[in-house]
Amino acid sequence: MRVFILGGDGFCGWPTALHLSKLGHDVVIIDNLSRRRIDLELGIESLTPICTIDDRINAWFEVTGHVIRFIELDVARHFDELTSLLVEEKPDSIVHFAEQRAAPYSMKNSRTKNYTTFNNICGTHNVLNAIVEVQQNIHLVHLGTMGVYGYGHEEPVPIPEGYLDVQIRTSDDRQITDSIVYPPNPGSVYHMTKTMDAQMFQYYAKNDNLRITDLHQGIVWGTQTRDTSLDERLVNRFDYDGDYGTVLNRFLMQAAVGLPLTVHGTGGQTRAFIHITDTCKCIEYALMNPPSAGARPTILNQMAEARTLSDLAKDIQLITGCEIDNLPNPRNEAEENDLVVRNDQLRSFGWKPTLMEDSLFLEVTEITQRYRNRADHSKIQCISYWTKHTQEQQTINQ
Ligand code: NAD
Ligand code: USQ
């Protein structure tokens, strides 16, 4: 099939583009390269030395003979160009990664809150609007987040796949059952945009019969896939800074350079995790199993395992002997939560998740050890605060 990968130059998009290209799909990456510009704005760099997008796709052709095309386009700002591309290229599917995805960056200041909201909401709406405009039967696969659910409860109540069965008492006192979208409970401006995306998917599936799959993905860890390991020029990005670095990769990098692991608060927060290789596989499964036109959006919980941050830190300490620092939490989040997640659908497609215990720590440790000298230690601290009050408190304490 012909697949558009919006955001295909990013951490999840690049290995997914290679994976789908290797499977024989005609892959077109559409990206405005904003993530590379944010690196410059924040004075940060991927731990791994990533090539330009042109060098990346040339290397992929040289190594495998597969062609990936690249088109530079801002999907949030250029609706007409996006629509024309759909008319010219007639993709069968679109995988939509093209959003500002860091919660800390989205909370940094009023400008980054506005940017994240504009970019994510207008981008997603433009994609939906363009599919309707061209009247093509395109399947949209969107990368959403586990964070739309708000990470469970104090009790271990399973989070269903997007929809919750509820019992409602009617006005004539009967009990009926219904299935509603799971109540959203975002924990940052970034996560809020994802809950708003989800509303737009409900609307466009209902009103225009669009075929939509929303993947509620957990925190992605790891760097390389089999495809990105084929050549140094194909290496995936690895973010470790206080805004874009996600927790497990940050911990692995901190251990590699001999710094204490930066656990926020008690570390009692439970989060869902998935390895980057599985991100690619799950997207392949989602593309192969589209909903029918007229159906409500399919929602799949794309996660492999749930762990508390303190357990993760202890596991890494066991492997590396590193120290652990329990720091004041810059975020406004529950200190502890349970997280039990249903993901029967992805597993029914045949997915067997990669788990942390399957020696994959080794793979990431190798990457962090190999590139440890590129780490800028001054960029590790998290300096985006969720509330002005937290910011003031932490400034006084320093
Ligand atoms: P990333 O920042 O590395 O990649 C996003 C890409 O989209 C970048 O290349 C960026 O330049 C591009 N982009 C952003 N706005 C755009 C626009 N308006 N027009 C065109 N291109 C644009 O992020 P990632 O980690 O690869 O995440 C991709 C998606 O997966 C995001 O939507 C994110 O919400 C979701 N997700 C990521 C994780 C994770 O742990 N990384 C977990 C769950 C969900
Ligand atoms: N945390 C630490 N120490 C750190 C960094 C983070 O304890 O050094 C904590 C945070 O306080 C939080 C947890 O680790 O409790 C996760 O933080 P994160 O930055 O790894 O993940 P998050 O902000 O939730 O965002 C990431 C991706 C986002 C995706 C989301 C999936 O950046 O795109 O949507 O994971 S999920 O978390 O399931 O919503």
Short mmCIF file of C-alpha atoms and ligand atoms in Angstrom, two decimals:
data_model
loop_
_atom_site.label_atom_id
_atom_site.label_comp_id
_atom_site.label_asym_id
_atom_site.label_seq_id
_atom_site.Cartn_x
_atom_site.Cartn_y
_atom_site.Cartn_z
CA MET A 1 0.00 0.00 0.00
CA ARG A 2 1.03 3.62 -0.32
CA VAL A 3 1.50 5.09 3.17
CA PHE A 4 2.04 8.71 4.14
CA ILE A 5 4.06 9.00 7.34
CA LEU A 6 3.40 12.40 8.87
CA GLY A 7 6.26 13.14 11.28
CA GLY A 8 8.42 10.42 9.68
CA ASP A 9 11.69 12.15 10.63
CA GLY A 10 11.01 11.74 14.36
CA PHE A 11 11.91 9.16 16.99
CA CYS A 12 8.93 6.86 16.32
CA GLY A 13 8.29 7.91 12.70
CA TRP A 14 11.74 7.17 11.27
CA PRO A 15 11.98 3.49 12.33
CA THR A 16 8.33 3.00 11.37
CA ALA A 17 9.03 4.40 7.89
CA LEU A 18 11.93 1.95 7.47
CA HIS A 19 9.87 -0.97 8.80
CA LEU A 20 6.98 -0.34 6.40
CA SER A 21 9.36 0.30 3.49
CA LYS A 22 11.15 -2.98 4.18
CA LEU A 23 7.77 -4.78 4.09
CA GLY A 24 7.34 -3.47 0.52
CA HIS A 25 5.00 -0.54 1.11
CA ASP A 26 5.44 2.70 -0.84
CA VAL A 27 6.41 5.11 1.93
CA VAL A 28 6.26 8.90 1.71
CA ILE A 29 7.57 10.85 4.72
CA ILE A 30 5.93 14.23 5.31
CA ASP A 31 7.58 16.35 7.99
CA ASN A 32 8.25 20.05 8.58
CA LEU A 33 11.49 19.25 10.47
CA SER A 34 10.22 21.29 13.43
CA ARG A 35 11.71 18.81 15.88
CA ARG A 36 15.20 19.50 14.56
CA ARG A 37 14.51 23.25 14.94
CA ILE A 38 13.40 22.74 18.56
CA ASP A 39 16.76 21.02 19.18
CA LEU A 40 18.44 24.25 18.06
CA GLU A 41 16.05 26.42 20.09
CA LEU A 42 16.79 24.46 23.29
CA GLY A 43 20.48 24.01 22.52
CA ILE A 44 20.17 20.22 22.67
CA GLU A 45 21.12 17.34 20.39
CA SER A 46 20.16 13.72 20.08
CA LEU A 47 22.68 11.54 21.95
CA THR A 48 23.05 9.60 18.72
CA PRO A 49 24.41 11.60 15.77
CA ILE A 50 21.43 11.69 13.38
CA CYS A 51 21.93 12.47 9.68
CA THR A 52 19.87 14.91 7.65
CA ILE A 53 16.63 13.46 6.30
CA ASP A 54 18.09 13.44 2.75
CA ASP A 55 21.18 11.50 3.87
CA ARG A 56 18.95 9.11 5.79
CA ILE A 57 16.77 8.19 2.85
CA ASN A 58 19.74 8.02 0.45
CA ALA A 59 21.47 5.63 2.86
CA TRP A 60 18.31 3.50 3.09
CA PHE A 61 18.23 3.20 -0.71
CA GLU A 62 21.96 2.41 -0.86
CA VAL A 63 21.70 -0.31 1.80
CA THR A 64 18.37 -1.93 0.85
CA GLY A 65 17.37 -0.72 -2.63
CA HIS A 66 14.07 0.55 -1.18
CA VAL A 67 12.90 4.05 -2.07
CA ILE A 68 11.40 6.36 0.57
CA ARG A 69 10.33 9.80 -0.59
CA PHE A 70 10.39 12.93 1.58
CA ILE A 71 8.19 16.01 1.33
CA GLU A 72 8.76 18.99 3.65
CA LEU A 73 5.37 20.26 4.74
CA ASP A 74 3.77 21.71 7.86
CA VAL A 75 0.46 19.86 8.22
CA ALA A 76 -0.83 22.36 10.78
CA ARG A 77 -0.30 25.37 8.49
CA HIS A 78 -0.59 24.20 4.90
CA PHE A 79 -4.00 22.67 4.34
CA ASP A 80 -4.15 23.31 0.57
CA GLU A 81 -0.76 21.68 -0.06
CA LEU A 82 -1.77 18.70 2.06
CA THR A 83 -5.02 18.31 0.12
CA SER A 84 -3.19 18.56 -3.23
CA LEU A 85 -0.76 15.86 -2.09
CA LEU A 86 -3.64 13.52 -1.27
CA VAL A 87 -5.12 14.15 -4.73
CA GLU A 88 -1.78 13.55 -6.49
CA GLU A 89 -0.55 10.60 -4.47
CA LYS A 90 -3.78 8.86 -3.42
CA PRO A 91 -2.35 7.18 -0.32
CA ASP A 92 -4.17 4.13 1.05
CA SER A 93 -3.23 5.02 4.62
CA ILE A 94 -1.81 7.86 6.67
CA VAL A 95 0.16 7.32 9.87
CA HIS A 96 0.03 10.53 11.88
CA PHE A 97 2.98 11.20 14.23
CA ALA A 98 3.30 14.90 13.37
CA GLU A 99 2.71 16.57 16.73
CA GLN A 100 4.68 18.34 19.45
CA ARG A 101 5.03 15.40 21.79
CA ALA A 102 6.93 16.46 24.91
CA ALA A 103 4.77 17.15 27.97
CA PRO A 104 7.51 19.25 29.68
CA TYR A 105 8.03 21.36 26.53
CA SER A 106 4.26 21.92 26.36
CA MET A 107 4.34 23.25 29.96
CA LYS A 108 7.47 25.37 29.63
CA ASN A 109 5.84 28.77 29.12
CA SER A 110 2.81 30.42 27.53
CA ARG A 111 4.41 30.38 24.06
CA THR A 112 5.11 26.63 24.10
CA LYS A 113 1.59 25.97 25.45
CA ASN A 114 0.14 27.95 22.53
CA TYR A 115 2.46 26.36 20.01
CA THR A 116 1.66 22.82 21.18
CA THR A 117 -2.06 23.49 21.11
CA PHE A 118 -2.03 25.13 17.69
CA ASN A 119 0.32 22.62 16.11
CA ASN A 120 -1.38 19.48 17.40
CA ILE A 121 -5.04 20.47 17.13
CA CYS A 122 -4.79 22.25 13.76
CA GLY A 123 -2.52 19.55 12.38
CA THR A 124 -4.92 16.75 13.26
CA HIS A 125 -7.92 18.73 12.11
CA ASN A 126 -6.25 19.56 8.78
CA VAL A 127 -5.55 15.87 8.17
CA LEU A 128 -9.17 14.88 8.88
CA ASN A 129 -10.55 17.81 6.91
CA ALA A 130 -8.30 17.02 3.93
CA ILE A 131 -9.35 13.35 3.85
CA VAL A 132 -13.01 14.46 3.74
CA GLU A 133 -12.24 17.07 1.10
CA VAL A 134 -10.67 14.63 -1.36
CA GLN A 135 -13.31 11.93 -0.75
CA GLN A 136 -10.79 9.10 -0.64
CA ASN A 137 -11.22 6.00 1.49
CA ILE A 138 -7.98 6.62 3.44
CA HIS A 139 -7.35 4.80 6.73
CA LEU A 140 -5.89 7.19 9.31
CA VAL A 141 -3.72 5.68 12.04
CA HIS A 142 -2.94 8.22 14.77
CA LEU A 143 -0.37 7.98 17.53
CA GLY A 144 -2.21 8.91 20.68
CA THR A 145 -1.12 8.38 24.26
CA MET A 146 -1.93 6.33 27.37
CA GLY A 147 -1.90 9.69 29.16
CA VAL A 148 -5.40 10.52 27.85
CA TYR A 149 -6.76 8.14 30.49
CA GLY A 150 -4.92 9.81 33.36
CA TYR A 151 -2.97 6.66 34.40
CA GLY A 152 -5.57 4.66 36.27
CA HIS A 153 -6.72 4.82 39.83
CA GLU A 154 -5.61 4.11 43.33
CA GLU A 155 -7.28 0.70 42.94
CA PRO A 156 -6.28 -1.71 40.13
CA VAL A 157 -9.23 -1.00 37.82
CA PRO A 158 -8.42 -2.18 34.25
CA ILE A 159 -8.37 0.56 31.61
CA PRO A 160 -10.39 -0.71 28.64
CA GLU A 161 -9.53 -0.17 24.98
CA GLY A 162 -10.90 3.35 24.63
CA TYR A 163 -14.52 2.70 25.47
CA LEU A 164 -16.16 2.13 28.82
CA ASP A 165 -19.33 0.08 29.35
CA VAL A 166 -21.64 2.00 31.65
CA GLN A 167 -25.05 1.43 33.16
CA ILE A 168 -27.43 4.39 33.04
CA ARG A 169 -30.79 4.80 34.73
CA THR A 170 -33.45 6.05 32.26
CA SER A 171 -36.06 8.70 33.17
CA ASP A 172 -38.67 5.90 33.38
CA ASP A 173 -36.42 4.08 35.86
CA ARG A 174 -35.05 1.32 33.67
CA GLN A 175 -31.37 0.36 33.63
CA ILE A 176 -29.71 0.42 30.22
CA THR A 177 -26.11 -0.24 29.21
CA ASP A 178 -24.09 1.95 26.87
CA SER A 179 -20.50 2.17 25.71
CA ILE A 180 -18.94 5.62 26.01
CA VAL A 181 -15.52 7.07 25.29
CA TYR A 182 -13.40 6.57 28.41
CA PRO A 183 -13.46 9.87 30.35
CA PRO A 184 -10.33 11.82 29.43
CA ASN A 185 -8.08 13.06 32.22
CA PRO A 186 -5.01 14.73 30.72
CA GLY A 187 -2.03 15.69 32.86
CA SER A 188 -0.35 18.33 30.65
CA VAL A 189 -1.18 20.68 27.78
CA TYR A 190 0.38 18.13 25.43
CA HIS A 191 -1.81 15.31 26.79
CA MET A 192 -4.81 17.65 26.60
CA THR A 193 -4.26 18.08 22.84
CA LYS A 194 -4.36 14.30 22.49
CA THR A 195 -7.73 14.12 24.26
CA MET A 196 -8.98 16.80 21.86
CA ASP A 197 -7.65 14.81 18.89
CA ALA A 198 -9.70 11.88 20.18
CA GLN A 199 -12.87 14.01 20.14
CA MET A 200 -12.19 15.00 16.54
CA PHE A 201 -11.82 11.34 15.58
CA GLN A 202 -15.22 10.53 17.10
CA TYR A 203 -16.81 13.36 15.19
CA TYR A 204 -15.28 12.65 11.76
CA ALA A 205 -15.94 8.90 12.01
CA LYS A 206 -19.59 9.65 12.81
CA ASN A 207 -20.16 12.50 10.38
CA ASP A 208 -18.03 11.50 7.39
CA ASN A 209 -17.54 7.76 7.89
CA LEU A 210 -13.77 8.17 8.09
CA ARG A 211 -11.82 5.04 9.00
CA ILE A 212 -9.66 5.89 12.02
CA THR A 213 -7.45 3.94 14.40
CA ASP A 214 -6.14 5.76 17.48
CA LEU A 215 -3.19 4.07 19.17
CA HIS A 216 -2.96 4.97 22.84
CA GLN A 217 0.73 4.40 23.22
CA GLY A 218 2.78 4.19 26.41
CA ILE A 219 6.28 5.65 26.91
CA VAL A 220 8.57 4.44 24.16
CA TRP A 221 12.04 3.27 25.14
CA GLY A 222 15.05 1.97 23.22
CA THR A 223 16.73 3.47 20.19
CA GLN A 224 17.49 1.02 17.47
CA THR A 225 15.44 -1.42 15.44
CA ARG A 226 16.87 -4.05 13.12
CA ASP A 227 16.46 -1.55 10.25
CA THR A 228 18.06 1.49 11.90
CA SER A 229 21.02 -0.71 12.92
CA LEU A 230 21.85 -1.59 9.31
CA ASP A 231 24.04 1.48 8.80
CA GLU A 232 25.28 4.28 11.05
CA ARG A 233 23.59 6.84 8.83
CA LEU A 234 20.22 5.24 9.69
CA VAL A 235 20.61 5.58 13.47
CA ASN A 236 17.48 6.67 15.33
CA ARG A 237 17.38 9.75 17.54
CA PHE A 238 17.85 9.42 21.32
CA ASP A 239 16.54 12.28 23.45
CA TYR A 240 17.87 12.56 27.00
CA ASP A 241 17.38 16.26 27.88
CA GLY A 242 14.95 17.51 30.53
CA ASP A 243 12.17 18.27 28.03
CA TYR A 244 12.26 15.59 25.33
CA GLY A 245 14.06 12.74 27.07
CA THR A 246 11.58 10.13 28.26
CA VAL A 247 12.12 8.55 31.62
CA LEU A 248 13.58 5.12 30.88
CA ASN A 249 15.97 6.32 28.20
CA ARG A 250 17.02 9.17 30.48
CA PHE A 251 17.74 6.73 33.32
CA LEU A 252 19.78 4.50 31.02
CA MET A 253 21.80 7.45 29.78
CA GLN A 254 22.30 8.85 33.29
CA ALA A 255 23.59 5.45 34.45
CA ALA A 256 25.96 5.29 31.47
CA VAL A 257 27.58 8.65 32.28
CA GLY A 258 27.74 7.96 36.03
CA LEU A 259 25.05 10.37 37.22
CA PRO A 260 22.34 9.54 39.77
CA LEU A 261 18.95 8.63 38.29
CA THR A 262 16.52 11.55 38.52
CA VAL A 263 13.35 10.04 40.03
CA HIS A 264 10.57 12.61 40.48
CA GLY A 265 9.14 12.41 43.98
CA THR A 266 8.69 8.96 45.49
CA GLY A 267 8.78 7.19 42.12
CA GLY A 268 5.43 5.62 42.96
CA GLN A 269 4.04 6.73 39.58
CA THR A 270 3.18 3.71 37.43
CA ARG A 271 3.54 4.17 33.70
CA ALA A 272 3.07 2.03 30.59
CA PHE A 273 6.10 1.21 28.41
CA ILE A 274 6.76 -0.15 24.95
CA HIS A 275 9.97 -0.77 23.02
CA ILE A 276 10.51 1.15 19.77
CA THR A 277 10.60 -2.11 17.78
CA ASP A 278 7.08 -2.84 18.99
CA THR A 279 5.88 0.65 18.05
CA CYS A 280 6.71 -0.28 14.45
CA LYS A 281 5.10 -3.72 14.68
CA CYS A 282 1.89 -2.44 16.27
CA ILE A 283 1.52 0.19 13.54
CA GLU A 284 1.91 -2.56 10.96
CA TYR A 285 -0.88 -4.54 12.72
CA ALA A 286 -3.08 -1.45 12.90
CA LEU A 287 -2.62 -0.76 9.17
CA MET A 288 -3.53 -4.35 8.32
CA ASN A 289 -6.69 -4.28 10.47
CA PRO A 290 -8.59 -1.07 9.63
CA PRO A 291 -12.07 -0.41 10.95
CA SER A 292 -14.88 -0.41 8.41
CA ALA A 293 -16.38 2.85 7.15
CA GLY A 294 -19.16 3.96 9.48
CA ALA A 295 -17.66 2.21 12.50
CA ARG A 296 -16.56 4.21 15.53
CA PRO A 297 -12.78 4.75 15.73
CA THR A 298 -10.80 1.71 16.76
CA ILE A 299 -8.78 2.45 19.90
CA LEU A 300 -5.86 0.19 20.75
CA ASN A 301 -3.77 0.43 23.91
CA GLN A 302 -0.24 0.19 22.55
CA MET A 303 1.82 -0.78 25.60
CA ALA A 304 3.79 -3.82 26.66
CA GLU A 305 4.13 -3.53 30.43
CA ALA A 306 3.40 -1.19 33.33
CA ARG A 307 6.09 -0.39 35.90
CA THR A 308 6.61 2.05 38.74
CA LEU A 309 9.47 4.50 38.24
CA SER A 310 11.10 3.43 41.50
CA ASP A 311 11.14 -0.22 40.33
CA LEU A 312 12.66 0.84 37.02
CA ALA A 313 15.33 2.83 38.81
CA LYS A 314 16.12 -0.10 41.11
CA ASP A 315 16.43 -2.47 38.13
CA ILE A 316 18.92 -0.15 36.48
CA GLN A 317 20.78 0.26 39.77
CA LEU A 318 21.11 -3.53 39.98
CA ILE A 319 22.63 -3.69 36.49
CA THR A 320 24.89 -0.64 36.71
CA GLY A 321 25.41 0.15 40.41
CA CYS A 322 24.27 3.74 39.81
CA GLU A 323 22.84 6.02 42.50
CA ILE A 324 19.23 7.14 42.70
CA ASP A 325 18.12 10.69 43.56
CA ASN A 326 14.54 11.33 44.63
CA LEU A 327 14.00 14.92 43.44
CA PRO A 328 11.15 17.36 44.06
CA ASN A 329 8.63 16.70 41.28
CA PRO A 330 8.39 19.56 38.74
CA ARG A 331 5.08 18.11 37.53
CA ASN A 332 1.58 18.19 38.94
CA GLU A 333 0.82 14.46 39.04
CA ALA A 334 -0.28 11.79 41.51
CA GLU A 335 2.61 10.53 43.64
CA GLU A 336 1.34 6.98 43.28
CA ASN A 337 -1.12 5.22 41.02
CA ASP A 338 -2.09 1.78 39.87
CA LEU A 339 -2.15 1.04 36.15
CA VAL A 340 -3.77 -2.04 34.69
CA VAL A 341 -4.32 -1.88 30.95
CA ARG A 342 -6.31 -4.11 28.58
CA ASN A 343 -4.81 -4.59 25.15
CA ASP A 344 -6.50 -7.76 23.93
CA GLN A 345 -6.98 -6.48 20.39
CA LEU A 346 -3.30 -5.94 19.56
CA ARG A 347 -2.45 -9.28 21.13
CA SER A 348 -5.23 -10.96 19.12
CA PHE A 349 -3.49 -9.74 15.94
CA GLY A 350 -0.51 -11.86 16.99
CA TRP A 351 1.61 -9.27 18.77
CA LYS A 352 4.08 -10.66 21.30
CA PRO A 353 5.53 -7.70 23.20
CA THR A 354 9.22 -7.29 23.86
CA LEU A 355 9.74 -6.98 27.61
CA MET A 356 12.47 -5.11 29.46
CA GLU A 357 13.78 -8.34 30.93
CA ASP A 358 14.48 -9.69 27.42
CA SER A 359 18.04 -8.32 27.51
CA LEU A 360 17.05 -5.18 25.69
CA PHE A 361 18.56 -3.08 28.41
CA LEU A 362 21.79 -4.32 26.92
CA GLU A 363 21.00 -2.87 23.52
CA VAL A 364 20.25 0.56 24.95
CA THR A 365 23.18 0.39 27.33
CA GLU A 366 25.38 -0.26 24.31
CA ILE A 367 23.99 2.84 22.60
CA THR A 368 24.39 5.02 25.69
CA GLN A 369 27.90 3.72 26.35
CA ARG A 370 28.90 4.22 22.73
CA TYR A 371 27.74 7.83 22.57
CA ARG A 372 28.19 8.86 26.23
CA ASN A 373 30.81 11.45 25.32
CA ARG A 374 28.23 13.36 23.28
CA ALA A 375 26.07 13.93 26.39
CA ASP A 376 25.72 17.53 27.57
CA HIS A 377 25.25 17.16 31.33
CA SER A 378 23.92 20.71 31.67
CA LYS A 379 20.79 19.72 29.70
CA ILE A 380 19.73 16.82 31.91
CA GLN A 381 17.83 18.68 34.64
CA CYS A 382 14.05 19.06 34.14
CA ILE A 383 13.38 22.79 34.25
CA SER A 384 9.83 22.91 32.91
CA TYR A 385 7.41 23.31 35.81
CA TRP A 386 3.72 22.43 35.73
CA THR A 387 2.59 25.34 37.88
CA LYS A 388 4.02 28.76 38.66
CA HIS A 389 3.78 27.85 42.35
CA THR A 390 6.05 24.76 41.88
CA GLN A 391 8.51 26.87 39.92
CA GLU A 392 8.68 29.49 42.69
CA GLN A 393 9.06 26.84 45.41
CA GLN A 394 11.87 25.09 43.59
CA THR A 395 13.68 28.34 42.86
CA ILE A 396 13.55 29.24 46.59
CA ASN A 397 14.89 25.77 47.53
CA GLN A 398 17.85 25.96 45.15
P1 NAD B 1 9.22 13.39 17.64
O1 NAD B 1 9.13 14.78 18.13
O2 NAD B 1 10.54 12.71 17.66
O3 NAD B 1 8.64 13.32 16.14
C1 NAD B 1 7.56 14.08 15.68
C2 NAD B 1 7.86 14.49 14.25
O4 NAD B 1 6.74 15.23 13.75
C3 NAD B 1 9.08 15.37 14.14
O5 NAD B 1 9.95 14.90 13.13
C4 NAD B 1 8.51 16.76 13.79
O6 NAD B 1 9.39 17.51 12.99
C5 NAD B 1 7.22 16.39 13.08
N1 NAD B 1 6.17 17.41 13.17
C6 NAD B 1 5.69 18.01 14.29
N2 NAD B 1 4.73 18.89 13.96
C7 NAD B 1 4.59 18.85 12.61
C8 NAD B 1 3.77 19.53 11.68
N3 NAD B 1 2.91 20.47 12.06
N4 NAD B 1 3.88 19.23 10.36
C9 NAD B 1 4.77 18.28 9.95
N5 NAD B 1 5.59 17.60 10.78
C10 NAD B 1 5.50 17.89 12.10
O7 NAD B 1 8.14 12.55 18.46
P2 NAD B 1 7.99 10.96 18.59
O8 NAD B 1 8.55 10.54 19.88
O9 NAD B 1 8.41 10.30 17.34
O10 NAD B 1 6.40 10.87 18.71
C11 NAD B 1 5.60 10.71 17.55
C12 NAD B 1 4.14 10.60 17.95
O11 NAD B 1 3.97 9.49 18.81
C13 NAD B 1 3.64 11.85 18.68
O12 NAD B 1 2.37 12.20 18.20
C14 NAD B 1 3.54 11.39 20.12
O13 NAD B 1 2.48 12.05 20.75
C15 NAD B 1 3.29 9.90 19.99
N6 NAD B 1 3.83 9.16 21.15
C16 NAD B 1 5.17 9.20 21.43
C17 NAD B 1 5.65 8.50 22.54
C18 NAD B 1 7.10 8.53 22.94
O14 NAD B 1 7.43 8.00 24.04
N7 NAD B 1 8.00 9.06 22.13
C19 NAD B 1 4.75 7.77 23.34
C20 NAD B 1 3.40 7.78 23.02
C21 NAD B 1 2.95 8.48 21.92
N1 USQ B 2 10.09 11.29 35.30
C1 USQ B 2 11.01 11.08 36.31
N2 USQ B 2 12.29 11.46 36.08
C2 USQ B 2 12.72 11.99 34.91
C3 USQ B 2 11.76 12.18 33.86
C4 USQ B 2 10.46 11.82 34.10
O1 USQ B 2 10.70 10.59 37.39
O2 USQ B 2 13.91 12.28 34.78
C5 USQ B 2 8.69 10.88 35.51
C6 USQ B 2 7.65 11.94 35.22
O3 USQ B 2 7.42 12.78 36.34
C7 USQ B 2 6.45 11.06 34.86
C8 USQ B 2 7.07 9.83 34.20
O4 USQ B 2 8.43 9.82 34.60
O5 USQ B 2 5.81 10.62 36.02
C9 USQ B 2 6.99 9.79 32.70
O6 USQ B 2 7.61 10.93 32.14
P1 USQ B 2 8.11 10.90 30.62
O7 USQ B 2 8.73 12.21 30.33
O8 USQ B 2 8.90 9.67 30.38
O9 USQ B 2 6.74 10.66 29.84
P2 USQ B 2 5.54 11.64 29.48
O10 USQ B 2 5.80 13.03 29.89
O11 USQ B 2 4.29 11.03 29.98
O12 USQ B 2 5.53 11.62 27.89
C10 USQ B 2 6.03 10.53 27.12
C11 USQ B 2 6.13 11.03 25.67
C12 USQ B 2 4.73 11.39 25.17
C13 USQ B 2 3.82 10.19 25.33
C14 USQ B 2 3.80 9.69 26.77
C15 USQ B 2 3.08 8.36 26.90
O13 USQ B 2 7.00 12.15 25.59
O14 USQ B 2 4.81 11.76 23.81
O15 USQ B 2 2.52 10.51 24.94
O16 USQ B 2 5.15 9.43 27.20
S1 USQ B 2 2.26 8.20 28.44
O17 USQ B 2 3.21 8.57 29.51
O18 USQ B 2 1.83 6.82 28.57
O19 USQ B 2 1.16 9.14 28.42
#
